[in-house]
Coordinates of C-alpha atoms in Angstrom, one line a residue:
M1 CA 0.0 0.0 0.0
I2 CA 2.8 2.4 0.8
D3 CA 4.5 1.6 -2.5
H4 CA 1.2 2.6 -4.3
A5 CA 1.2 5.8 -2.3
R6 CA 4.8 6.5 -3.3
S7 CA 4.0 5.8 -7.0
A8 CA 1.1 8.2 -6.8
E9 CA 3.4 10.8 -5.3
A10 CA 5.8 10.4 -8.2
E11 CA 3.0 10.6 -10.7
T12 CA 1.3 13.6 -9.4
G13 CA 4.2 15.5 -7.8
H14 CA 2.2 15.8 -4.5
R15 CA 3.7 14.6 -1.3
L16 CA 1.5 12.1 0.6
R17 CA 1.8 11.4 4.3
V18 CA 1.4 7.9 5.5
F19 CA 0.0 7.3 9.0
M20 CA -0.1 3.8 10.5
D21 CA -1.7 2.4 13.6
L22 CA 0.5 -0.4 14.7
A23 CA -1.2 -3.0 16.8
G24 CA 0.2 -4.0 20.1
P25 CA 0.8 -7.6 21.1
K26 CA -2.0 -10.0 20.2
I27 CA -3.0 -11.7 23.4
R28 CA -4.5 -15.1 22.6
T29 CA -6.3 -17.7 24.6
G30 CA -4.7 -21.2 24.5
A31 CA -6.4 -24.3 25.9
V32 CA -9.9 -23.8 27.3
R33 CA -11.6 -26.1 29.8
G34 CA -15.1 -26.2 31.2
P35 CA -16.6 -27.8 34.2
R36 CA -15.5 -31.5 34.5
H37 CA -13.4 -31.1 31.4
K38 CA -16.4 -30.1 29.2
V39 CA -16.5 -26.9 27.3
G40 CA -19.8 -25.1 27.6
R41 CA -21.1 -21.6 28.2
L42 CA -19.9 -19.1 30.8
N43 CA -22.9 -17.2 32.1
R44 CA -23.1 -13.9 33.8
G45 CA -21.7 -14.3 37.4
G46 CA -19.8 -17.4 36.5
L47 CA -16.1 -17.8 37.4
L48 CA -13.5 -17.8 34.7
V49 CA -10.0 -18.8 35.7
I50 CA -7.2 -17.3 33.6
A51 CA -4.0 -19.5 33.7
P52 CA -0.6 -19.1 32.2
T53 CA 0.2 -21.1 29.1
G54 CA 0.7 -24.7 30.1
G55 CA -1.0 -24.2 33.5
I56 CA -4.5 -25.1 32.8
D57 CA -4.2 -28.8 33.9
A58 CA -3.1 -27.7 37.4
I59 CA -6.5 -26.1 38.1
E60 CA -9.2 -28.0 39.9
L61 CA -12.6 -26.8 38.6
D62 CA -15.9 -27.4 40.2
T63 CA -19.2 -27.8 38.4
K64 CA -19.6 -24.1 37.3
H65 CA -16.1 -22.8 36.7
F66 CA -14.3 -22.4 33.4
A67 CA -10.6 -21.9 32.6
A68 CA -8.6 -20.5 29.7
E69 CA -4.9 -20.0 29.1
C70 CA -3.4 -16.6 28.4
S71 CA -0.6 -16.4 25.9
L72 CA 0.9 -13.2 27.4
P73 CA 2.5 -13.9 30.8
E74 CA 2.9 -10.2 31.5
A75 CA -0.9 -9.8 31.4
L76 CA -1.1 -12.1 34.4
S77 CA 1.9 -10.8 36.3
T78 CA 0.6 -7.2 36.2
A79 CA -3.0 -8.0 37.0
R80 CA -4.4 -6.9 40.3
V81 CA -7.6 -7.6 42.2
G82 CA -10.2 -5.1 41.0
H83 CA -8.7 -4.7 37.6
R84 CA -11.0 -5.3 34.6
M85 CA -9.9 -7.8 32.0
F86 CA -11.4 -8.1 28.5
L87 CA -11.4 -11.0 26.2
D88 CA -12.4 -11.7 22.6
D89 CA -11.8 -8.1 21.4
G90 CA -13.7 -6.7 24.4
K91 CA -16.8 -8.8 23.9
L92 CA -16.4 -10.5 27.3
G93 CA -15.4 -8.4 30.3
A94 CA -14.6 -9.5 33.9
T95 CA -13.3 -8.1 37.1
I96 CA -10.4 -9.8 38.8
E97 CA -11.6 -11.1 42.1
R98 CA -8.5 -13.0 43.3
I99 CA -5.1 -14.0 42.2
E100 CA -3.8 -17.5 43.0
P101 CA -0.1 -18.2 43.5
W102 CA 0.1 -20.5 40.5
A103 CA -0.9 -17.5 38.3
W104 CA 2.5 -15.9 38.9
S105 CA 4.6 -18.5 37.1
R106 CA 4.3 -20.7 34.1
G107 CA 2.9 -24.2 34.4

C-alpha cells in the first residue's frame, strides 16, 4: 500500500503522508476447559480462571467454573484484584476477584 502511495506521489508531484496504527501484542487464549473437562457456556456471574500457558491442567474446577490459558505472561503478572480484563476483542469483560499463587509462574 505504501508503494502505491509513493507511486502516486511520483506521478502527481504531490507529497503524501502515510500514517499507520501499529497493533500492540496480540493476546491469545490457549487451551480452554469447562466444568468437569467439558467446554460449555460461561454465564453472567460465572467464574473464569485465567491461567498461564501450560498451567490449565493444574487447576481444579468445580461444576460451574471455566478456565482458559493466556498467551501473554505479562498480562497475568501485572494483573491486580479489582482490575478489569477483557477477552475476545472486548466482547467479554470481567473483574479480577482474586489471584492465586500459580498464576505468577508458568505451568
